[in-house]
CSV table of C-alpha atoms in Angstrom, one decimal:
chain,number,residue,atom,x,y,z
A,1,MET,CA,7.8,12.3,25.5
A,2,ILE,CA,7.9,10.5,22.1
A,3,ARG,CA,11.0,8.3,21.9
A,4,VAL,CA,12.5,8.3,18.3
A,5,ILE,CA,15.2,6.4,16.4
A,6,VAL,CA,16.6,8.2,13.3
A,7,ALA,CA,17.8,5.9,10.6
A,8,ASP,CA,19.6,7.5,7.6
A,9,ASP,CA,22.8,6.4,5.9
A,10,HIS,CA,24.1,10.0,5.4
A,11,PRO,CA,25.7,11.1,8.7
A,12,ILE,CA,25.3,14.8,7.9
A,13,VAL,CA,21.7,14.5,7.0
A,14,ARG,CA,21.1,12.3,10.0
A,15,SER,CA,22.7,14.8,12.3
A,16,GLY,CA,20.6,17.6,10.8
A,17,ILE,CA,17.4,15.6,11.5
A,18,VAL,CA,18.5,14.9,15.0
A,19,GLY,CA,19.4,18.5,15.6
A,20,LEU,CA,15.9,19.6,14.4
A,21,LEU,CA,14.2,17.0,16.6
A,22,ASP,CA,16.2,18.0,19.7
A,23,LEU,CA,14.6,21.5,19.4
A,24,ASP,CA,11.2,20.0,20.3
A,25,PRO,CA,10.7,19.3,24.0
A,26,GLY,CA,8.2,16.6,23.2
A,27,VAL,CA,10.6,14.4,21.2
A,28,GLU,CA,13.6,12.5,22.4
A,29,VAL,CA,16.0,10.9,20.0
A,30,VAL,CA,17.1,7.7,21.7
A,31,GLY,CA,19.2,6.3,18.9
A,32,GLN,CA,20.7,6.7,15.5
A,33,ALA,CA,21.2,4.1,12.8
A,34,GLY,CA,23.1,4.2,9.5
A,35,ASP,CA,21.3,1.4,7.8
A,36,GLY,CA,18.1,-0.8,8.0
A,37,ALA,CA,19.8,-3.6,9.9
A,38,GLU,CA,21.1,-1.3,12.6
A,39,ALA,CA,17.7,0.4,12.8
A,40,VAL,CA,16.0,-3.0,13.5
A,41,ALA,CA,18.6,-4.0,16.1
A,42,LEU,CA,18.4,-0.6,17.9
A,43,ALA,CA,14.6,-0.8,17.9
A,44,ALA,CA,14.6,-4.2,19.4
A,45,ASP,CA,17.0,-2.9,22.1
A,46,LEU,CA,15.5,0.5,22.8
A,47,ARG,CA,11.8,0.0,22.0
A,48,PRO,CA,11.2,3.5,20.6
A,49,ASP,CA,7.7,4.8,19.8
A,50,VAL,CA,8.7,5.8,16.3
A,51,VAL,CA,11.5,4.9,13.9
A,52,LEU,CA,12.1,7.8,11.4
A,53,MET,CA,13.3,5.7,8.5
A,54,ASP,CA,15.1,6.7,5.3
A,55,LEU,CA,14.0,4.7,2.2
A,56,ARG,CA,17.2,3.7,0.4
A,57,MET,CA,20.1,2.6,2.5
A,58,PRO,CA,23.0,0.2,1.9
A,59,GLY,CA,22.5,-3.4,2.9
A,60,VAL,CA,19.0,-3.6,4.5
A,61,SER,CA,16.8,-1.0,2.9
A,62,GLY,CA,14.3,1.1,4.7
A,63,ILE,CA,11.4,-0.9,3.2
A,64,GLU,CA,13.0,-4.2,4.2
A,65,ALA,CA,13.7,-2.9,7.7
A,66,THR,CA,10.1,-1.6,8.0
A,67,SER,CA,8.8,-5.0,7.0
A,68,ARG,CA,10.9,-6.7,9.7
A,69,LEU,CA,9.9,-4.2,12.3
A,70,THR,CA,6.2,-4.7,11.5
A,71,VAL,CA,6.6,-8.4,12.2
A,72,GLU,CA,9.1,-8.4,15.0
A,73,LEU,CA,8.1,-5.3,16.9
A,74,PRO,CA,4.5,-4.4,15.9
A,75,GLY,CA,4.3,-1.8,18.7
A,76,VAL,CA,7.0,0.3,17.0
A,77,ARG,CA,5.7,2.7,14.4
A,78,VAL,CA,7.7,3.6,11.3
A,79,LEU,CA,7.6,7.0,9.6
A,80,MET,CA,9.4,7.1,6.2
A,81,LEU,CA,11.4,10.3,5.7
A,82,THR,CA,13.0,10.4,2.3
A,83,THR,CA,13.6,12.3,-0.9
A,84,TYR,CA,12.0,9.6,-3.1
A,85,GLU,CA,8.4,9.8,-4.1
A,86,THR,CA,7.9,7.4,-7.0
A,87,ASP,CA,4.8,5.2,-7.0
A,88,ASP,CA,6.8,2.0,-6.4
A,89,ASP,CA,8.7,3.5,-3.5
A,90,ILE,CA,5.5,4.8,-1.8
A,91,LEU,CA,3.5,1.6,-2.3
A,92,GLY,CA,6.5,-0.5,-1.2
A,93,ALA,CA,6.8,1.4,2.0
A,94,ILE,CA,3.1,1.3,2.8
A,95,GLU,CA,2.8,-2.4,2.0
A,96,ALA,CA,5.8,-3.0,4.2
A,97,GLY,CA,3.8,-1.5,7.1
A,98,ALA,CA,5.0,2.1,7.3
A,99,SER,CA,2.5,4.4,9.1
A,100,GLY,CA,3.6,7.5,7.3
A,101,TYR,CA,5.6,8.8,4.4
A,102,LEU,CA,7.0,12.3,4.4
A,103,LEU,CA,9.6,14.1,2.4
A,104,LYS,CA,12.9,15.5,3.8
A,105,ALA,CA,12.1,18.8,2.2
A,106,ALA,CA,9.0,19.2,4.5
A,107,PRO,CA,9.1,21.9,7.1
A,108,HIS,CA,10.4,21.0,10.5
A,109,GLU,CA,6.9,21.5,12.0
A,110,GLU,CA,5.4,19.1,9.5
A,111,ILE,CA,7.9,16.4,10.3
A,112,VAL,CA,7.4,16.8,14.1
A,113,ALA,CA,3.6,16.8,13.6
A,114,GLY,CA,4.0,13.6,11.6
A,115,ILE,CA,6.0,11.9,14.3
A,116,ARG,CA,3.3,12.8,16.9
A,117,ALA,CA,0.5,11.6,14.6
A,118,VAL,CA,2.2,8.3,13.9
A,119,ALA,CA,3.0,7.8,17.6
A,120,GLU,CA,-0.7,8.2,18.3
A,121,GLY,CA,-1.6,5.5,15.8
A,122,HIS,CA,-2.5,7.7,12.8
A,123,THR,CA,-1.4,7.5,9.2
A,124,VAL,CA,0.5,10.4,7.7
A,125,LEU,CA,1.2,11.2,4.1
A,126,ALA,CA,2.8,14.3,2.5
A,127,PRO,CA,0.3,16.1,0.3
A,128,SER,CA,2.2,15.2,-2.8
A,129,ILE,CA,2.4,11.6,-1.8
A,130,ALA,CA,-1.4,11.4,-1.1
A,131,ALA,CA,-2.0,13.0,-4.5
A,132,THR,CA,0.2,10.4,-6.2
A,133,LEU,CA,-1.7,7.6,-4.6
A,134,VAL,CA,-5.0,9.0,-5.5
A,135,THR,CA,-3.9,9.4,-9.1
A,136,ARG,CA,-2.6,5.9,-9.3
A,137,MET,CA,-5.8,4.4,-7.8
A,138,ARG,CA,-7.9,6.4,-10.3
A,139,THR,CA,-5.7,5.2,-13.2
A,140,GLU,CA,-5.9,1.6,-12.1
A,141,ARG,CA,-9.7,1.9,-11.7
A,142,ALA,CA,-10.0,3.4,-15.2
A,143,GLU,CA,-7.9,0.6,-16.6
A,144,ARG,CA,-9.9,-2.1,-14.9
A,145,PRO,CA,-12.2,-4.0,-17.3
A,146,GLN,CA,-15.8,-2.7,-17.1
A,147,LEU,CA,-18.4,-5.5,-17.2
A,148,THR,CA,-22.1,-4.8,-17.6
A,149,PRO,CA,-24.5,-5.6,-14.8
A,150,ARG,CA,-25.8,-8.6,-16.7
A,151,GLU,CA,-22.3,-9.9,-17.5
A,152,LEU,CA,-21.5,-9.6,-13.8
A,153,GLU,CA,-24.6,-11.6,-13.0
A,154,VAL,CA,-23.6,-14.3,-15.4
A,155,LEU,CA,-20.1,-14.4,-14.0
A,156,ARG,CA,-21.3,-14.6,-10.4
A,157,LEU,CA,-23.4,-17.6,-11.3
A,158,VAL,CA,-20.4,-19.2,-13.1
A,159,ALA,CA,-18.4,-18.6,-9.9
A,160,ALA,CA,-21.1,-20.4,-8.0
A,161,GLY,CA,-20.7,-23.4,-10.2
A,162,ARG,CA,-23.8,-23.0,-12.4
A,163,SER,CA,-23.8,-24.5,-15.9
A,164,ASN,CA,-24.9,-22.4,-18.9
A,165,PRO,CA,-28.4,-24.0,-18.9
A,166,GLU,CA,-28.8,-23.4,-15.2
A,167,ILE,CA,-27.7,-19.8,-15.6
A,168,ALA,CA,-30.2,-19.4,-18.5
A,169,ARG,CA,-33.1,-20.7,-16.3
A,170,GLU,CA,-32.1,-18.6,-13.3
A,171,LEU,CA,-31.9,-15.3,-15.3
A,172,PHE,CA,-34.8,-16.1,-17.6
A,173,ILE,CA,-32.7,-15.7,-20.7
A,174,GLY,CA,-31.7,-18.1,-23.5
A,175,GLU,CA,-28.7,-20.3,-23.3
A,176,ALA,CA,-27.3,-18.7,-26.5
A,177,THR,CA,-27.5,-15.3,-24.7
A,178,VAL,CA,-25.6,-16.7,-21.7
A,179,LYS,CA,-22.9,-17.9,-24.2
A,180,THR,CA,-22.8,-14.4,-25.8
A,181,HIS,CA,-22.4,-12.7,-22.4
A,182,LEU,CA,-19.5,-15.1,-21.5
A,183,ILE,CA,-17.8,-14.4,-24.8
A,184,HIS,CA,-17.9,-10.7,-24.0
A,185,VAL,CA,-16.6,-11.4,-20.5
A,186,PHE,CA,-13.7,-13.4,-21.9
A,187,GLU,CA,-12.8,-10.7,-24.4
A,188,LYS,CA,-12.9,-7.9,-21.8
A,189,LEU,CA,-10.8,-9.9,-19.3
A,190,GLY,CA,-8.4,-11.3,-21.9
A,191,VAL,CA,-9.0,-14.9,-20.9
A,192,SER,CA,-10.2,-18.0,-22.7
A,193,ASP,CA,-12.0,-20.1,-20.1
A,194,ARG,CA,-14.5,-19.9,-17.2
A,195,THR,CA,-12.1,-20.7,-14.4
A,196,ARG,CA,-9.6,-18.0,-15.4
A,197,ALA,CA,-12.4,-15.5,-15.9
A,198,VAL,CA,-13.7,-16.1,-12.3
A,199,THR,CA,-10.1,-16.0,-10.8
A,200,LEU,CA,-9.2,-12.8,-12.6
A,201,ALA,CA,-12.5,-11.1,-11.7
A,202,LEU,CA,-11.8,-11.9,-8.0
A,203,GLU,CA,-8.3,-10.6,-8.3
A,204,LEU,CA,-9.6,-7.4,-9.8
A,205,GLY,CA,-12.3,-7.0,-7.2
A,206,LEU,CA,-15.1,-7.3,-9.8
A,207,LEU,CA,-16.7,-10.1,-7.8
């Protein structure tokens, strides 16, 4: 039996979700919450397997509540169930520690299957959510500055603390060539010094 808390600020919607879950013999709704703060308090008291969490609620939002649950009750899994599917909402929920993100328009069977999967330690994403994340990742990757292999070699040596003459000797190129590569690196990264170039390259995952 999977013990579930349903958190949603709309009583009618919450009752509808509870009614659907009550039809499944493998799921037991042990509590209902009207906002994030109540969801966290109930979870601390009832220790459910899963909290079915709405995203936007008055006071403590679903994302904030999820973040608190992740820290305070790491054994409790959170499955977001919402009507919102913007990039920021999705990423905010996942970064907060949600184990899944489904839409309220999903079929009853999909929601129950998501609860079971999350309770077992898996991650669940609605198909449209997964597609949104993939698109965003591809876009970010395409927008990331593209350094040539040689520019990356030079930048790695800069990160290792090598001077231009040392880099030139190590790569068997002229010092003027090293400077040219660094100028190109600075232009591509939009920086003006070696330290910022290395820091930004690390932040972007280039090094």
